[in-house]
Each structure stands twice: as C-alpha cells, then as structure tokens.
XYZ file of C-alpha atoms in Angstrom:
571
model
C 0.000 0.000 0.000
C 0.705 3.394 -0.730
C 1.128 5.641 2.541
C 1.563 9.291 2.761
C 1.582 11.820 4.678
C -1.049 15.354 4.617
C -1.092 18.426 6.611
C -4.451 19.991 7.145
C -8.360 19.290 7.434
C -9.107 15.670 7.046
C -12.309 16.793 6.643
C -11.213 18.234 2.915
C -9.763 15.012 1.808
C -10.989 12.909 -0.545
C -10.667 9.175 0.087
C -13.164 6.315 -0.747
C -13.127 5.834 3.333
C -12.719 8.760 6.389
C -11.664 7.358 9.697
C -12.843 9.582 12.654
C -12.133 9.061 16.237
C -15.330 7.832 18.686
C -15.940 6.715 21.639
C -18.132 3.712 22.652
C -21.299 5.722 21.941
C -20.416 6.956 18.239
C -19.822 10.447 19.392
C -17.110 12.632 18.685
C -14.775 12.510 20.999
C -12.339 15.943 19.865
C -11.949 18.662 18.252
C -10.696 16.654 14.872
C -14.055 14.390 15.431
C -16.161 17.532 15.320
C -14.591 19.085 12.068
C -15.423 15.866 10.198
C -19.288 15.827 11.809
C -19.513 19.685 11.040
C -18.530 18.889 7.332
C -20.403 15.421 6.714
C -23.843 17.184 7.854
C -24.170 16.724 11.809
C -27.852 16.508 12.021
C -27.970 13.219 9.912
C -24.462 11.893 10.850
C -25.697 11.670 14.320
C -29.497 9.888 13.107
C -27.378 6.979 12.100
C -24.799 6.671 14.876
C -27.619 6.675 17.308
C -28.996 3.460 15.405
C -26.048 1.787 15.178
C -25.607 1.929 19.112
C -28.865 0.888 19.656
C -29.169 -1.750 18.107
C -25.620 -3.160 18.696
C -25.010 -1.247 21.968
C -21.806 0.352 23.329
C -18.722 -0.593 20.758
C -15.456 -1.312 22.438
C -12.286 0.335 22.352
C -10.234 -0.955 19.534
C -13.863 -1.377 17.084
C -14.662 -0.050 13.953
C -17.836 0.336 12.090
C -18.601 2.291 8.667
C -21.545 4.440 8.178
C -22.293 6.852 5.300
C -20.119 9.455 4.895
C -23.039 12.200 3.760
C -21.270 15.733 2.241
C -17.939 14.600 2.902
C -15.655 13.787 -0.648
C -15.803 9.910 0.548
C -18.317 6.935 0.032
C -17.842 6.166 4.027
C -17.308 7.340 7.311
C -15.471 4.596 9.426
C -15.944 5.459 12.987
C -12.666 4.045 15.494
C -13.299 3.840 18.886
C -10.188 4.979 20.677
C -9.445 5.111 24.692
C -8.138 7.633 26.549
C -5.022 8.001 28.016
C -5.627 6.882 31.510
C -2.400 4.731 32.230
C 0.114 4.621 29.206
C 0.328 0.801 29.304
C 0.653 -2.070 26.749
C -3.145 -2.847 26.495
C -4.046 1.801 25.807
C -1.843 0.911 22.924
C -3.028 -2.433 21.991
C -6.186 -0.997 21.485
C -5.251 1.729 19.729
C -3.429 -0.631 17.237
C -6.691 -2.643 16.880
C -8.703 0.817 15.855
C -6.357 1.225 12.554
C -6.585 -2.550 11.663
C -10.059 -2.894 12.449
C -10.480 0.131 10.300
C -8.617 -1.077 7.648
C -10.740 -4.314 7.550
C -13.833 -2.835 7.575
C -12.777 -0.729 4.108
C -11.100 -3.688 2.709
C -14.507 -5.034 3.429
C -16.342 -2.736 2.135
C -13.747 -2.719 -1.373
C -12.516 0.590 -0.648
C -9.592 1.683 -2.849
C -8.261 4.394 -0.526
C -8.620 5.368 3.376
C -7.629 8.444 5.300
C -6.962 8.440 8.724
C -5.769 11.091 11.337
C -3.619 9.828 14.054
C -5.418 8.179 16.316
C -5.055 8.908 20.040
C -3.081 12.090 19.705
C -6.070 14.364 20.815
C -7.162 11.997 23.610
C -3.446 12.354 25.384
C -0.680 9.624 23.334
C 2.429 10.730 22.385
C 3.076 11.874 19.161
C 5.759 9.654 18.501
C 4.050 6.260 20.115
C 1.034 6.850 17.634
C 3.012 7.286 14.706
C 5.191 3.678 15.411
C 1.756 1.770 16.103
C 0.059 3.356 12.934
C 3.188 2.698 10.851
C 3.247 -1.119 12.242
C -0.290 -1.442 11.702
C -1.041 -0.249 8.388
C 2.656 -1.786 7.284
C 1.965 -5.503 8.161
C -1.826 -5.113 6.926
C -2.308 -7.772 4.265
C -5.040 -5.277 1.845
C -7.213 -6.942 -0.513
C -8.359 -3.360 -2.348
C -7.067 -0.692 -0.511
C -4.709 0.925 -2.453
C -3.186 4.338 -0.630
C -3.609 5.210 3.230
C -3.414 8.767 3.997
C -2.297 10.334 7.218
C -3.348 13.678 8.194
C -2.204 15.758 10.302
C -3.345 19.304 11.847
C -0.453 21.073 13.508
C 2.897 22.182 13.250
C 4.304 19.962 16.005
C 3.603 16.774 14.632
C 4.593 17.617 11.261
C 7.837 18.254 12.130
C 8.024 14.872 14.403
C 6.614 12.873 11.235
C 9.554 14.765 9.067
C 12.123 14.127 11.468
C 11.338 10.274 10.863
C 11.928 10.285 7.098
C 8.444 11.201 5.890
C 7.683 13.953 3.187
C 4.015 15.692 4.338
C 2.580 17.455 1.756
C -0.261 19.956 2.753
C -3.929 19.545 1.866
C -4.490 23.025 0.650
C -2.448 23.627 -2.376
C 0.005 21.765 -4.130
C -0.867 17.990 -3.275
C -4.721 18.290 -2.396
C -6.178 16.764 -5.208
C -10.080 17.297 -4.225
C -12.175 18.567 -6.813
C -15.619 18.642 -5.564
C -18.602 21.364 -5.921
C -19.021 21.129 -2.294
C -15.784 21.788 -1.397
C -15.117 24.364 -4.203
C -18.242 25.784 -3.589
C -19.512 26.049 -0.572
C -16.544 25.544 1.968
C -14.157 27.593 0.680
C -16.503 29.885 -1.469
C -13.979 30.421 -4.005
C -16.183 30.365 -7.079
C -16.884 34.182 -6.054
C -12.990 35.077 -6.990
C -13.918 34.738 -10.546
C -14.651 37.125 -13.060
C -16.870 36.213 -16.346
C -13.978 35.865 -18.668
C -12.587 33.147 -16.182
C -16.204 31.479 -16.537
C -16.413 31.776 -20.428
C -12.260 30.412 -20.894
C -12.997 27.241 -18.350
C -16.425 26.872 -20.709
C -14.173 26.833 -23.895
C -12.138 24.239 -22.722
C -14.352 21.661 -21.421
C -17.140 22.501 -24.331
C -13.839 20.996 -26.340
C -14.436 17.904 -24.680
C -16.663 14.784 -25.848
C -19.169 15.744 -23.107
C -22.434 13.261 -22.753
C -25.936 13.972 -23.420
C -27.472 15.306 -20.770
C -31.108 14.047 -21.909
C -32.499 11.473 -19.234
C -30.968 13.080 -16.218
C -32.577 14.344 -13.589
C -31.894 17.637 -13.328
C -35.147 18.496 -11.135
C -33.422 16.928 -8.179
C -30.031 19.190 -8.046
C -28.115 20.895 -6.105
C -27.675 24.128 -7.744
C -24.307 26.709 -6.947
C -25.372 30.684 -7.430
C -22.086 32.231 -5.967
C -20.785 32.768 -9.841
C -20.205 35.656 -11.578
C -23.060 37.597 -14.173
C -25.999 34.760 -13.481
C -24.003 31.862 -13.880
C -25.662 28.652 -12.221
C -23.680 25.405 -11.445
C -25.789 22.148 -10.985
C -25.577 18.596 -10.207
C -27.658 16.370 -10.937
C -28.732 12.726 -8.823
C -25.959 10.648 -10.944
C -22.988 13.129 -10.020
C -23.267 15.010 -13.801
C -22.611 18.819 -13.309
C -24.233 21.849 -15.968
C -23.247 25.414 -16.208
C -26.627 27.407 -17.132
C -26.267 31.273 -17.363
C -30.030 33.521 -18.300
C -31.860 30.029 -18.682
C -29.612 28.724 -21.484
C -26.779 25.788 -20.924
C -23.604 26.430 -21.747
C -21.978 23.664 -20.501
C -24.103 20.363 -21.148
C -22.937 17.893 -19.207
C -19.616 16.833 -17.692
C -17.964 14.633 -14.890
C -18.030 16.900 -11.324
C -14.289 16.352 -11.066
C -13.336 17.307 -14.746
C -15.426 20.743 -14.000
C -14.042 21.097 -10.696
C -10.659 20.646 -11.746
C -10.935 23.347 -14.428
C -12.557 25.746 -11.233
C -9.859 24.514 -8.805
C -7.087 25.337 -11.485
C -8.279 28.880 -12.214
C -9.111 29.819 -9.049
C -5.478 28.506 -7.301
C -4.272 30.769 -11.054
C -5.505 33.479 -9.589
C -4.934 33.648 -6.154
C -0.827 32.806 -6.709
C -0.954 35.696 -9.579
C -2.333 38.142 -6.837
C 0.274 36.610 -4.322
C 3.030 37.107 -6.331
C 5.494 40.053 -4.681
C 5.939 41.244 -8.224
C 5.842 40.781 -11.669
C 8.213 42.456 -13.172
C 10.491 39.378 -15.020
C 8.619 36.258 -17.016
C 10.385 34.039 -18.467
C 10.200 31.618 -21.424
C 11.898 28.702 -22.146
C 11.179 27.252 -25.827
C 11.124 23.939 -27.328
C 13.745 21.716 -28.825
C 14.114 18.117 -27.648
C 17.768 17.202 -26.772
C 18.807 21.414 -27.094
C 17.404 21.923 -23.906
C 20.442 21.599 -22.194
C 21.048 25.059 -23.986
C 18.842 26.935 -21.381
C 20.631 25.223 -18.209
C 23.815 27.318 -19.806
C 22.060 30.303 -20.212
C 20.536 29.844 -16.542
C 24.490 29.238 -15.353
C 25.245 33.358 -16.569
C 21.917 35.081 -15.543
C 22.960 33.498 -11.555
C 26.252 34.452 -12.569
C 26.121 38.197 -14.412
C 22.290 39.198 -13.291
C 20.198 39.626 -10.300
C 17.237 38.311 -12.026
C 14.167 37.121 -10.225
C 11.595 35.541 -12.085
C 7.831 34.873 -10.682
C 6.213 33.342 -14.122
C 7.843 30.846 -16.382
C 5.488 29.818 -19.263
C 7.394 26.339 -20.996
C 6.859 24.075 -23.712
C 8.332 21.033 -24.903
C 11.300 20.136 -23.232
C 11.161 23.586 -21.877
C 8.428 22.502 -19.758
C 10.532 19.669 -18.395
C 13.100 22.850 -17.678
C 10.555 25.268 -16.190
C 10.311 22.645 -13.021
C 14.396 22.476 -13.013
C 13.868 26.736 -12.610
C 11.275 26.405 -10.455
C 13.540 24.324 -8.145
C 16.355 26.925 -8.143
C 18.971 24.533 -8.250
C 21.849 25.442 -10.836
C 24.051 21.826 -10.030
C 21.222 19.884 -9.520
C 20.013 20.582 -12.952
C 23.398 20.582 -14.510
C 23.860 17.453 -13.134
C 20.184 15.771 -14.439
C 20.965 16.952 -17.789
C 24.739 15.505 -17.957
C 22.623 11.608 -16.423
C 20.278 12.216 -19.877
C 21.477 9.621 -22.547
C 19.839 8.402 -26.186
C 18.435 5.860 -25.108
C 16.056 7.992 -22.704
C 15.219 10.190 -25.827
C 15.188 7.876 -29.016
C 17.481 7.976 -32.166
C 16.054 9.344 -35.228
C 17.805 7.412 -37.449
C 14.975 4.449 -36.314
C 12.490 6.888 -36.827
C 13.603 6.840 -40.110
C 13.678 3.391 -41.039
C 10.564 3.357 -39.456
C 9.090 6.320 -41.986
C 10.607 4.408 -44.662
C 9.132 1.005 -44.521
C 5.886 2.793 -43.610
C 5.246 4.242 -46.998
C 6.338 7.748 -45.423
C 9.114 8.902 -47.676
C 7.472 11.890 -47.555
C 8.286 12.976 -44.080
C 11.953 12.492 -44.518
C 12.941 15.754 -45.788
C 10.631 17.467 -42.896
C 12.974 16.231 -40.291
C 15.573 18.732 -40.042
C 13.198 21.828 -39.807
C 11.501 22.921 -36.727
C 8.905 20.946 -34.702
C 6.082 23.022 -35.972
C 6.907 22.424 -39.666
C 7.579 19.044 -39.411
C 4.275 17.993 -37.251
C 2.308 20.606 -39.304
C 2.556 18.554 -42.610
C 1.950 15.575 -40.886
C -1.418 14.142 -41.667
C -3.866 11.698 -39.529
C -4.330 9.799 -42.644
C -0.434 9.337 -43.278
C -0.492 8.014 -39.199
C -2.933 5.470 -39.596
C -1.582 4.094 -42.471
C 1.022 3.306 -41.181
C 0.503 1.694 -38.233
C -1.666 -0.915 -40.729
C 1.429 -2.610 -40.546
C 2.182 -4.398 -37.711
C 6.148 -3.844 -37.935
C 5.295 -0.203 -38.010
C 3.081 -0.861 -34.940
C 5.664 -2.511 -32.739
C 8.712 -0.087 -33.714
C 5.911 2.730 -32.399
C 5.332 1.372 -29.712
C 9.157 1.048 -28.999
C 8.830 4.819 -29.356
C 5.860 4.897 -26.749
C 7.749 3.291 -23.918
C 10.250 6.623 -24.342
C 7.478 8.600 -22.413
C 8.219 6.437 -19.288
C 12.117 7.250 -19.583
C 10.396 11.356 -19.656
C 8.862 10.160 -15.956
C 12.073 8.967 -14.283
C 13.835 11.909 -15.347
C 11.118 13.921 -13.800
C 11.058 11.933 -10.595
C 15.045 12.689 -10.208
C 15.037 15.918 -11.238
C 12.460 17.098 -8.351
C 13.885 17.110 -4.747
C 10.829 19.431 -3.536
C 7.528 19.707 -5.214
C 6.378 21.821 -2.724
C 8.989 24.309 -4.572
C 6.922 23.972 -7.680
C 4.190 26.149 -6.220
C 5.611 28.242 -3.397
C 6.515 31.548 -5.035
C 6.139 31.368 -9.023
C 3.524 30.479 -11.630
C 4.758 28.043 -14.222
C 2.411 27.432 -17.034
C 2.915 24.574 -19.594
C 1.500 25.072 -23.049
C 0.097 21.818 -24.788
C -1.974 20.934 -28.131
C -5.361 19.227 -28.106
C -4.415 17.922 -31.282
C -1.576 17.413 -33.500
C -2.899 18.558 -36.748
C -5.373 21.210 -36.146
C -4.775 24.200 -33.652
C -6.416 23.780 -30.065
C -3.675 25.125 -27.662
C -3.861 25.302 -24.120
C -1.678 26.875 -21.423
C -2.222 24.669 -18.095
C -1.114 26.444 -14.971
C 0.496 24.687 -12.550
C -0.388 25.916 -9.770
C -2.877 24.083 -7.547
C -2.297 20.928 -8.744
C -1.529 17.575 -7.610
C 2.144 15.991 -8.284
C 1.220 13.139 -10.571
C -0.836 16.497 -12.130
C 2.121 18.024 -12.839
C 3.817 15.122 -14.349
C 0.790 14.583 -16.888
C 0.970 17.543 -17.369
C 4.673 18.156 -18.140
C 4.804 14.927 -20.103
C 1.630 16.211 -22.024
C 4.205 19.235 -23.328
C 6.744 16.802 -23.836
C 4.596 14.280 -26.268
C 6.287 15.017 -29.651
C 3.643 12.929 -32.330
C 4.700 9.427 -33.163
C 7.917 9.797 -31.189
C 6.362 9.951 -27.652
C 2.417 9.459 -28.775
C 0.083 11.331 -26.876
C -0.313 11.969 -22.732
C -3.865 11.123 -21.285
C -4.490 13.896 -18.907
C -7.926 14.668 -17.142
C -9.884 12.080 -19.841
C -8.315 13.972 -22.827
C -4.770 13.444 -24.901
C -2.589 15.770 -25.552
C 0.599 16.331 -27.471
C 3.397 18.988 -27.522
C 2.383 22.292 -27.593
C 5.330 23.210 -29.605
C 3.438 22.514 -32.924
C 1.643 25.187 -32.456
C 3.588 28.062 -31.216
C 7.435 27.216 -29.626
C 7.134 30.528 -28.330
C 4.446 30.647 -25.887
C 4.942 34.342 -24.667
C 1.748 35.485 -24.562
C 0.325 33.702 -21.413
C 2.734 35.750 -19.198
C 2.224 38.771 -21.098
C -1.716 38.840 -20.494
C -0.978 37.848 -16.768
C 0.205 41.470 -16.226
C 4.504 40.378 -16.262
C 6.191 43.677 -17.786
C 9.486 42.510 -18.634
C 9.742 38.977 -20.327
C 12.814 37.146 -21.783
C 12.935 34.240 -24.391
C 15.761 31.204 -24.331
C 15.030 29.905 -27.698
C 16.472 26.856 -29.314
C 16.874 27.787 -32.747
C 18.881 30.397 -34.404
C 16.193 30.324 -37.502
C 13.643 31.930 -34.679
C 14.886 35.216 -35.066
C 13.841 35.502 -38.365
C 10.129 34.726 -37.687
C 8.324 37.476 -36.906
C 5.727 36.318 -34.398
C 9.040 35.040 -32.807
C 11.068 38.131 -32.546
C 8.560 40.446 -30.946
C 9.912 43.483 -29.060
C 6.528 43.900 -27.035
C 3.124 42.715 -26.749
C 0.276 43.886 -24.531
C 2.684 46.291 -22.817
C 5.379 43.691 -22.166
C 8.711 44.148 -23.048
C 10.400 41.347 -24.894
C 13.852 40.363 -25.268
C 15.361 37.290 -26.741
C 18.442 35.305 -26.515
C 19.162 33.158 -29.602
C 22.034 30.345 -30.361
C 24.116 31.675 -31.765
C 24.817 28.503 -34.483
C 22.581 25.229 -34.831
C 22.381 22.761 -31.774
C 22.207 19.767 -33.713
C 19.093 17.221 -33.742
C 16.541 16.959 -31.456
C 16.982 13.689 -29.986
C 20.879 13.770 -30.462
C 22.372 13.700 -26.853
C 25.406 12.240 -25.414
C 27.443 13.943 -22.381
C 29.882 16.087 -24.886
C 27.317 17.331 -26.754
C 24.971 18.060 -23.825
C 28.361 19.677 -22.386
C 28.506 22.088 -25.639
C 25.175 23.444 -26.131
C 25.100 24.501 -22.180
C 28.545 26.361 -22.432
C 27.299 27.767 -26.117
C 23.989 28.885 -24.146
C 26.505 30.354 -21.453
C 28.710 32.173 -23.845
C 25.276 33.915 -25.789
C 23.807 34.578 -22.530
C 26.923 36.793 -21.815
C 27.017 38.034 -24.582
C 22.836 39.106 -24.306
C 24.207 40.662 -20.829
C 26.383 43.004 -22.529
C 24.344 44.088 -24.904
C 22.436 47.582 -24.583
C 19.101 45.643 -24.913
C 19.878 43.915 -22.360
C 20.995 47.195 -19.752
C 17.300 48.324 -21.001
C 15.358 45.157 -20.139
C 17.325 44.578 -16.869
C-alpha cells in the first residue's frame, strides 16, 4: 500500500473511506471528530450513529464500524473507537493498534480503494511519537485486498515536524498535493467560485465545451443541487448521478460533464488566480522554448543570468522540453540541474535514425525531408491519414510502440530531477502550453499551480509528447501532445498575466527571423530574446559532450545578451 503523509483538514480530503475518532457511543470525541461531523452534515451523521448503538449497543475500544459518509468527498465514514489516556500501558496501545486494523478491515470489506486516517489517540493524550510507530506497524503488516493508498493527516505544526524528522515527506492539503475537486468543497466551503470574473467562466467553458461531453437528456436535473455564488448569473448544478451543468439567463452552456473534470478546471483557475495576486511582483517572465535534446542550452544560459544578473523571475510559461526545464527553474537549483541533464542519454530520448527506417518502410518517404526543420513544420505537414496508415502494418506498430515506452524514460527523469515539489508552487507560476491535437490548432496553457504531483507530471509529459515519437499523454480524460506545434514561443500567457518585462531562451537560431518570434513587445510587455548563436544539432541527439557544448554555447550567448544595450534596457 501506498502511505503518505497530509497536513491539514481531514475533513477536505478525498478518500473512498474517512476514519474519525469515537468513543463507545459513536460520538465525537475531539476537536478533529467535530470538524469531520460539522462537514459530513451533523444533524444526519448523528441519526445513524444513534442506530447503530442501539441496536448493537456500546462498541469497544479498539472497534470499527462504517456508516455513510453524507457531504464529505468519501463513500464512508469509518468510525474508530479509541481510549483515553488513563495509564500509558501495553493494552491503551493495543487498542489503539486494533482501531487502525479494524479500520482497515472494515474498508477492505467494504472494497474501498483508498482510506484516510488522522492519528489516532493524539487528541485523547498519546504521544506523538508512540502513535506514529503503532500506525506505521499497523497499516505496514496489513495484508489489503483493495485498498490501495492510506493517507495520514495531520493538523499542527508539532507533529509535522516529528513525522519529518522520521523520514516522511508531508505534503499539505491546501495547495500543491490536495487533489479534491468537488462542488461542495469548491463551492460552498471555501466559497472560491466568487474570486472569478466572467472571462474566467467563459475560458474554463471553452475548454471543457472541447471535450466529448455526454448527453445530458435522461438526467434528472429536477433533483439538483444548484451553486449561485458565480459571476453575471451563472448557475452550477448537479444532478442525482454526479453530472454537473453550467446554465447562465436560462440557457446551458456547458451540457454535461464529470463533477471532477469541471471542478478541476474551477480549482485550477481559481489557485491561477490567487498565486498571480500573491506574487510580490511581476516584473520578469520568463520563457523557455522547445527543442528536444537542445534543452540543455537553457541550463547554460541559466548558469550566466545566476552568474552576471540579479534576475528574479515569478512566471515561467514552458513548452516542450522547456516545460521539463521550467520545473528544473522552479527548483532553483543550478548543479542539480546541470547534473540531471549531464545523467540524460539516447536511449532515454530515441534515435532518429529508427524513426527513419521506421518512416521508410511505412510508406512515409514523404516525411523524410521534414525532419531537419523545426517541430512546428515538421508535425504541421503531418497528416492523420499518413499516421494510420502506417501503423496498418504491424512492424510499423511494434517499432511505435518502442517509441511509446520513451514517455516512461520522460517520468524517471522527472522523478530525479524534483527534490521538492512543494517548490513547484511556493513563489512562481509556471504554465505549460500543450496541443489538443496534433494537426489542427487547439492550444492550451495549463497552470500549474494548484495541482496535484502526478498532475504536474501529466501535465509536463503532455508538453513533452512530440507525435509518433512519444504518442500522446492522457491527462484529465483527454490526450494531448506537444504544444510546440503550435507556437514554440508561448509568450503570450505571461504577457496577459500582467509580467512587464519577459525574456525568451530559444532553441533555434532560424527563430529570429520569424516574426511572431522576434517580438519586441506585446500587450505592454517588453520582450527580449536570446538566440544560439549557431545550430544545436538534432533533437533527440544527446550524449554527455554534446549536452556539455550546447550549455557552455547557451553560457557564452547569454553573456554576450548581458552586454548588450538591450539587455541594460530590459534589466
């Protein structure tokens, strides 16, 4: 089983099971018991206890027994009965050890994938430290038929740093790691929806209306639950079978969708917002273009900005494998992403000259000459027709599919590359700009913020999934591919965020000869670019010497950009 750690309400997680502490009676017995009543809906919460107790009677320390979990983001509430400290002996802590496995049968039972619980015993007078071992032992040796992650959640500073101290990461519930996308919880907890403005309401509409969203005939809409605290007349509602509408003056503009694809899309705009009004300034943006293997050009033009520059900067917008770099910025960590980019090898990125072969025996000759030109030519003449073709034959299929299993090789290097993804989120905005679809136009620029880890990754990798080579990334129900074949410069994002001064790393000398990619300003942002100063070679060429030259060629032209009275301007 997966365990892991959480800082904050347990009340706000979402789990298929909630443990909350009782006593023999079903009754809350603190003040972590009474946040979880308070948000499952008290009044009926209580209705069942009460029948549970009479018709079983009193429940023993160390028992467990499951009742529905009402508002709460979980199918169940499993109530633990846990003792008091009274004496501090072996049999207080047997029986706390019982509550967690108890608990854990009684959602294994019950065929529940996940279960959250808060330390048990910690608000009725155990030591921090003696809870932690017996919920560690307990949950450890557990022999799970379903359950698939445990949470732990914890509410105060204290124990955090006594659960850190043991070799545990604890990621908080309220940004970064959270993960719960629910109208209640969106809605009327944290009454966020209020933040937005109409635009926000009419871009998150755009989006999902680009999904394959279901008919919404045959659902019963009469029996909702319907969310007014929206900008201009918008209405959320929700029907019986979990199906969510956005209605604004009477007329749908959103048919039908899954609560947590719409919630997400909320969550994400709303967490946009808040960090861009956080932000201590925004005075520097920067982007970091696409280019495969070239990448490690921008780690050498990172090396002299630390080096000749005091520049701070609160938005990165990336695509490609400048997404992959945005999180490297992000971290702040110069060495540690010199040193993931000298680990890359070929075999993590693929050789072209397979891809080739591949084209070749495909009927693709075609596609040959496209190779050496930019990403956006290249996938731009590439057809749907031409794809399907040639995976009709079933060499072609395999060697693709050769190419698919790169994507995983994309993951590690993320996994390494991140020491703290609570860095991702703590005092920038990275946004990473991806393509609905390969051959006609429908970008997207994802923010970041807000999201879970294994968002970010999909996310990331989504940018990174250059056609054929790396397929497509499933993210939130939809696939995605790189971004970069449709604009490699994705500037504008941080310019209609408000950033004043933004500077481009490109990967391609050609770029400055393309006007939408040699802008001096738009929407009052000032522009400046740093270009290579000669070719970097292919995109999926990599070895350590070559990796070595393109980061000191992006060092030397980043210098030389310093120098420059462009650069005295912008800076």
């Amino acid at each position: 089983m997966d365990i892991r750690f959480f800082e904050g309400n347990i009340a706000n997680i979402q789990a298929d099971a909630i443990v909350v502490p009782s006593n023999s009676a079903l009754k809350e017995s603190n003040g972590e018991s009474n946040a979880i009543y308070d948000a499952a809906g008290r009044k009926n919460l209580c209705i069942e206890c009460e029948a549970l107790v009479k018709g079983n009677g009193k429940y023993a320390y160390g028992d467990a027994v499951a009742t529905n979990a009402f508002l709460l983001d979980a199918q169940f509430l499993i109530h633990a009965v846990v003792p008091k400290l009274r004496y501090g002996n072996k049999s207080e802590c047997d029986q706390i050890a019982h509550a967690y496995t108890n608990s854990l049968i009684v959602a294994d039972g019950l065929k529940c994938k996940s279960i959250a619980f808060p330390l048990l015993g910690i608000r009725n007078g155990f030591d921090v430290k003696t809870v932690y071992r017996i919920a560690s032992e307990q949950i450890q040796k557990y022999k799970a038929r379903y359950i698939q992650k445990v949470f732990i959640v914890v509410h105060d500073k204290k124990t955090v740093d006594i659960i850190t101290y043991e070799g545990n990461r604890v990621y908080s519930l309220d940004g970064l790691h959270s993960g719960v996308y629910s109208l209640r919880t969106i809605c009327n907890k944290q009454n966020y929806l209020s933040q937005l403005e109409e635009k926000d309401i009419k871009e998150i509409c755009s989006i999902i209306n680009g999904f394959s969203l279901k008919n919404e005939i045959g659902l019963l809409f009469d029996d909702i639950v319907a969310y007014r605290n929206l900008p201009e007349n918008y209405i959320i509602q929700k029907s019986r079978s979990g199906k969510c509408r956005v209605i604004r003056d009477n007329k749908t503009i959103i048919r039908c969708c899954d609560e947590r694809i719409l919630c997400y899309y909320l969550n994400n705009k709303i967490c946009e917002k808040k960090k861009l009004s956080s932000l201590s300034d925004k005075n520097y943006g920067l982007v970091l273009c696409g280019g495969g293997a070239r990448g490690a050009y921008q780690i050498g033009v990172w090396k002299a900005l630390i080096e000749h520059t005091c520049l701070s900067f609160t938005g990165i917008s990336g695509v490609s494998v400048g997404a992959l770099n945005s999180l490297l910025f992000a971290q702040g960590n110069y060495e540690k992403a010199e040193r993931v980019w000298m680990t890359i090898e070929e075999k993590d990125l693929k050789d072209f000259n397979e891809l080739l072969e591949l084209l070749k025996i495909g009927g693709l000759k075609l596609l040959e000459s496209f190779l050496s030109v930019a990403p956006s030519v290249f996938l731009g003449s590439l057809s749907t027709l031409a794809y399907d073709q040639a995976l009709e034959n079933e060499e072609n299929k395999q060697l693709i599919m050769k190419f698919r299993l790169a994507s995983n090789n994309l993951s590690s290097i993320i996994d390494s590359a991140i020491d703290d993804w609570t860095l991702i989120d703590r005092n920038k905005i990275l946004y990473s700009f991806v393509s609905r679809n390969f051959v006609f136009s429908t970008p997207e620029n994802i923010p970041l913020t807000g999201l879970t880890v294994n968002e970010i990754k999909d996310v990331v990798l989504s940018s990174a999934s250059l056609p054929i080579i790396y397929g497509s990334t499933n993210y939130k129900g939809k696939k995605y591919f790189d971004g970069g074949r449709i604009s490699n410069v994705p500037y504008e994002i941080l310019a209609e965020k408000g950033f004043k001064r933004i500077l481009v790393i490109h990967l391609n000398p050609n770029d400055r000869k393309k006007k939408k990619y040699s802008l001096s300003s738009y929407n009052d942002a000032v522009i400046e670019h740093i270009y290579p100063s000669e070719p970097l070679g292919g995109l999926l060429t990599i070895s350590k010497e070559k990796t070595l030259e393109r980061m000191k060629r992006g060092y030397f032209d980043a210098v030389k950009w310093i120098d420059s009275n462009e650069a005295k301007t912008f800076l």
